[in-house]
CSV table of N, CA and C in Angstrom, one decimal:
chain,number,residue,atom,x,y,z
A,1,UNK,N,57.6,114.9,21.6
A,1,UNK,CA,56.3,114.7,21.1
A,1,UNK,C,56.4,114.4,19.6
A,2,UNK,N,55.8,113.4,19.1
A,2,UNK,CA,55.9,113.0,17.7
A,2,UNK,C,54.5,112.8,17.1
A,3,UNK,N,54.4,112.7,15.8
A,3,UNK,CA,53.1,112.4,15.2
A,3,UNK,C,52.6,113.5,14.4
A,4,UNK,N,51.5,113.3,13.8
A,4,UNK,CA,50.8,114.2,12.9
A,4,UNK,C,50.4,115.5,13.6
A,5,UNK,N,50.0,115.4,14.9
A,5,UNK,CA,49.6,116.6,15.6
A,5,UNK,C,50.7,117.5,16.1
A,6,UNK,N,51.9,117.0,15.9
A,6,UNK,CA,53.1,117.8,16.4
A,6,UNK,C,53.9,118.4,15.2
A,7,UNK,N,53.3,118.3,14.0
A,7,UNK,CA,54.0,118.8,12.8
A,7,UNK,C,53.3,120.1,12.3
A,8,UNK,N,54.1,121.0,11.8
A,8,UNK,CA,53.6,122.2,11.3
A,8,UNK,C,54.2,122.4,9.9
A,9,UNK,N,53.5,123.0,9.0
A,9,UNK,CA,54.0,123.4,7.7
A,9,UNK,C,54.5,124.8,7.7
A,10,UNK,N,55.7,125.0,7.1
A,10,UNK,CA,56.3,126.3,7.0
A,10,UNK,C,56.5,126.6,5.5
A,11,UNK,N,56.2,127.8,5.1
A,11,UNK,CA,56.4,128.2,3.8
A,11,UNK,C,57.1,129.5,3.8
A,12,UNK,N,58.0,129.6,2.9
A,12,UNK,CA,58.8,130.9,2.7
A,12,UNK,C,58.8,131.2,1.2
A,13,UNK,N,58.9,132.5,0.9
A,13,UNK,CA,59.1,132.9,-0.5
A,13,UNK,C,60.0,134.1,-0.5
A,14,UNK,N,60.6,134.3,-1.6
A,14,UNK,CA,61.5,135.4,-1.7
A,14,UNK,C,61.1,136.3,-2.8
A,15,UNK,N,61.5,137.5,-2.7
A,15,UNK,CA,61.3,138.5,-3.8
A,15,UNK,C,62.6,139.1,-4.2
A,16,UNK,N,62.7,139.6,-5.4
A,16,UNK,CA,63.9,140.3,-5.9
A,16,UNK,C,63.6,141.7,-6.3
A,17,UNK,N,64.5,142.6,-6.0
A,17,UNK,CA,64.3,143.9,-6.4
A,17,UNK,C,64.5,144.0,-8.0
A,18,UNK,N,63.9,145.0,-8.6
A,18,UNK,CA,64.0,145.2,-10.0
A,18,UNK,C,65.4,145.2,-10.6
A,19,UNK,N,66.3,145.9,-9.9
A,19,UNK,CA,67.7,146.0,-10.4
A,19,UNK,C,68.3,144.7,-10.3
A,20,UNK,N,68.1,143.9,-9.3
A,20,UNK,CA,68.7,142.6,-9.1
A,20,UNK,C,68.2,141.6,-10.2
A,21,UNK,N,66.9,141.8,-10.5
A,21,UNK,CA,66.3,140.9,-11.5
A,21,UNK,C,67.0,141.1,-12.9
A,22,UNK,N,67.2,142.4,-13.2
A,22,UNK,CA,67.8,142.7,-14.5
A,22,UNK,C,69.2,142.1,-14.5
A,23,UNK,N,70.0,142.3,-13.5
A,23,UNK,CA,71.3,141.8,-13.4
A,23,UNK,C,71.4,140.3,-13.5
A,24,UNK,N,70.5,139.6,-12.7
A,24,UNK,CA,70.6,138.1,-12.7
A,24,UNK,C,70.1,137.5,-14.0
A,25,UNK,N,69.0,138.1,-14.6
A,25,UNK,CA,68.5,137.5,-15.9
A,25,UNK,C,69.5,137.8,-17.0
A,26,UNK,N,70.1,139.0,-17.0
A,26,UNK,CA,71.1,139.3,-18.0
A,26,UNK,C,72.3,138.3,-17.9
A,27,UNK,N,72.7,138.0,-16.7
A,27,UNK,CA,73.9,137.1,-16.5
A,27,UNK,C,73.5,135.7,-17.0
A,28,UNK,N,72.3,135.2,-16.6
A,28,UNK,CA,71.9,133.9,-17.0
A,28,UNK,C,71.7,133.8,-18.5
A,29,UNK,N,71.3,134.9,-19.2
A,29,UNK,CA,71.1,134.8,-20.6
A,29,UNK,C,72.4,135.1,-21.4
A,30,UNK,N,73.5,135.3,-20.6
A,30,UNK,CA,74.8,135.5,-21.2
A,30,UNK,C,75.1,136.8,-21.8
A,31,UNK,N,74.4,137.8,-21.4
A,31,UNK,CA,74.6,139.2,-22.0
A,31,UNK,C,75.9,139.8,-21.3
A,32,UNK,N,76.6,140.6,-22.0
A,32,UNK,CA,77.8,141.2,-21.5
A,32,UNK,C,77.5,142.1,-20.2
A,33,UNK,N,78.4,142.1,-19.3
A,33,UNK,CA,78.2,142.9,-18.1
A,33,UNK,C,77.8,144.3,-18.4
A,34,UNK,N,78.6,145.0,-19.3
A,34,UNK,CA,78.3,146.4,-19.6
A,34,UNK,C,76.9,146.6,-20.1
A,35,UNK,N,76.4,145.7,-20.9
A,35,UNK,CA,75.1,145.9,-21.5
A,35,UNK,C,74.0,145.8,-20.4
A,36,UNK,N,74.2,144.8,-19.5
A,36,UNK,CA,73.2,144.7,-18.4
A,36,UNK,C,73.4,145.8,-17.4
A,37,UNK,N,74.6,146.2,-17.1
A,37,UNK,CA,74.8,147.3,-16.2
A,37,UNK,C,74.2,148.6,-16.7
A,38,UNK,N,74.3,148.9,-17.9
A,38,UNK,CA,73.7,150.1,-18.5
A,38,UNK,C,72.2,150.2,-18.3
A,39,UNK,N,71.5,149.0,-18.4
A,39,UNK,CA,70.1,149.0,-18.2
A,39,UNK,C,69.7,149.1,-16.8
A,40,UNK,N,70.5,148.3,-15.9
A,40,UNK,CA,70.1,148.3,-14.5
A,40,UNK,C,70.3,149.6,-13.8
A,41,UNK,N,71.3,150.4,-14.3
A,41,UNK,CA,71.5,151.7,-13.7
A,41,UNK,C,70.4,152.7,-14.0
A,42,UNK,N,69.5,152.4,-15.0
A,42,UNK,CA,68.4,153.3,-15.3
A,42,UNK,C,67.3,153.1,-14.3
A,43,UNK,N,67.3,152.0,-13.5
A,43,UNK,CA,66.2,151.7,-12.6
A,43,UNK,C,66.4,152.5,-11.3
A,44,UNK,N,65.4,153.3,-11.0
A,44,UNK,CA,65.6,154.2,-9.8
A,44,UNK,C,65.8,153.3,-8.5
A,45,UNK,N,66.6,153.8,-7.6
A,45,UNK,CA,67.0,153.0,-6.4
A,45,UNK,C,65.9,153.1,-5.3
A,46,UNK,N,64.8,153.5,-5.6
A,46,UNK,CA,63.7,153.6,-4.5
A,46,UNK,C,63.3,152.3,-4.0
A,47,UNK,N,63.1,152.2,-2.6
A,47,UNK,CA,62.6,151.0,-2.0
A,47,UNK,C,61.3,150.5,-2.7
A,48,UNK,N,61.2,149.2,-2.9
A,48,UNK,CA,59.9,148.7,-3.4
A,48,UNK,C,59.8,148.9,-4.9
A,49,UNK,N,60.8,149.3,-5.6
A,49,UNK,CA,60.7,149.6,-7.0
A,49,UNK,C,60.5,148.3,-7.8
A,50,UNK,N,59.5,148.3,-8.6
A,50,UNK,CA,59.2,147.2,-9.5
A,50,UNK,C,59.6,147.6,-10.9
A,51,UNK,N,59.6,146.6,-11.8
A,51,UNK,CA,59.9,146.9,-13.2
A,51,UNK,C,58.8,147.8,-13.8
A,52,UNK,N,57.6,147.5,-13.4
A,52,UNK,CA,56.5,148.3,-14.0
A,52,UNK,C,56.6,149.8,-13.5
A,53,UNK,N,56.9,150.0,-12.2
A,53,UNK,CA,57.1,151.4,-11.7
A,53,UNK,C,58.4,152.0,-12.4
A,54,UNK,N,59.4,151.2,-12.6
A,54,UNK,CA,60.6,151.8,-13.2
A,54,UNK,C,60.3,152.2,-14.6
A,55,UNK,N,59.5,151.5,-15.4
A,55,UNK,CA,59.1,151.9,-16.7
A,55,UNK,C,58.4,153.2,-16.7
A,56,UNK,N,57.6,153.5,-15.7
A,56,UNK,CA,56.8,154.7,-15.6
A,56,UNK,C,57.7,155.9,-15.1
A,57,UNK,N,58.7,155.6,-14.2
A,57,UNK,CA,59.5,156.6,-13.7
A,57,UNK,C,60.7,157.0,-14.5
A,58,UNK,N,61.2,156.1,-15.4
A,58,UNK,CA,62.4,156.4,-16.2
A,58,UNK,C,62.0,156.3,-17.6
A,59,UNK,N,61.9,157.5,-18.3
A,59,UNK,CA,61.5,157.4,-19.8
A,59,UNK,C,62.4,156.7,-20.7
A,60,UNK,N,63.7,156.5,-20.3
A,60,UNK,CA,64.6,155.8,-21.2
A,60,UNK,C,64.4,154.3,-21.2
A,61,UNK,N,63.8,153.8,-20.2
A,61,UNK,CA,63.6,152.3,-20.2
A,61,UNK,C,62.7,151.9,-21.3
A,62,UNK,N,61.5,152.5,-21.4
A,62,UNK,CA,60.6,152.0,-22.5
A,62,UNK,C,61.2,152.3,-23.9
A,63,UNK,N,62.0,153.4,-24.0
A,63,UNK,CA,62.7,153.7,-25.3
A,63,UNK,C,63.7,152.6,-25.6
A,64,UNK,N,64.5,152.2,-24.7
A,64,UNK,CA,65.5,151.2,-24.9
A,64,UNK,C,64.8,149.8,-25.2
A,65,UNK,N,63.8,149.5,-24.5
A,65,UNK,CA,63.0,148.3,-24.7
A,65,UNK,C,62.5,148.2,-26.1
A,66,UNK,N,61.9,149.3,-26.6
A,66,UNK,CA,61.3,149.3,-27.9
A,66,UNK,C,62.4,149.3,-29.0
A,67,UNK,N,63.5,149.9,-28.8
A,67,UNK,CA,64.5,150.1,-29.8
A,67,UNK,C,65.5,148.9,-29.9
A,68,UNK,N,65.7,148.1,-28.9
A,68,UNK,CA,66.7,147.1,-28.8
A,68,UNK,C,66.1,145.7,-28.7
A,69,UNK,N,66.3,144.9,-29.6
A,69,UNK,CA,65.7,143.5,-29.6
A,69,UNK,C,66.4,142.7,-28.5
A,70,UNK,N,67.7,143.0,-28.2
A,70,UNK,CA,68.4,142.2,-27.1
A,70,UNK,C,67.7,142.5,-25.7
A,71,UNK,N,67.2,143.7,-25.5
A,71,UNK,CA,66.6,144.1,-24.3
A,71,UNK,C,65.3,143.4,-24.1
A,72,UNK,N,64.6,143.2,-25.2
A,72,UNK,CA,63.3,142.5,-25.2
A,72,UNK,C,63.5,141.0,-24.9
A,73,UNK,N,64.7,140.5,-25.2
A,73,UNK,CA,64.9,139.0,-25.0
A,73,UNK,C,65.2,138.8,-23.6
């Protein structure tokens, strides 16, 4: 069967965990592994953890963010 009536559209999307986002963005921006690893280890390993939730759950994250210009970049 061919034609417009036999075609369907499929959409997919992906999401990334907060820890993976930190690691990938740090790598792409060229930050040293140790720098990125130190920050990513502060993110709690809970399922569904977002960056917003991590900032609320881990007091060191907002402190590092405010104190270090490289983290803001």
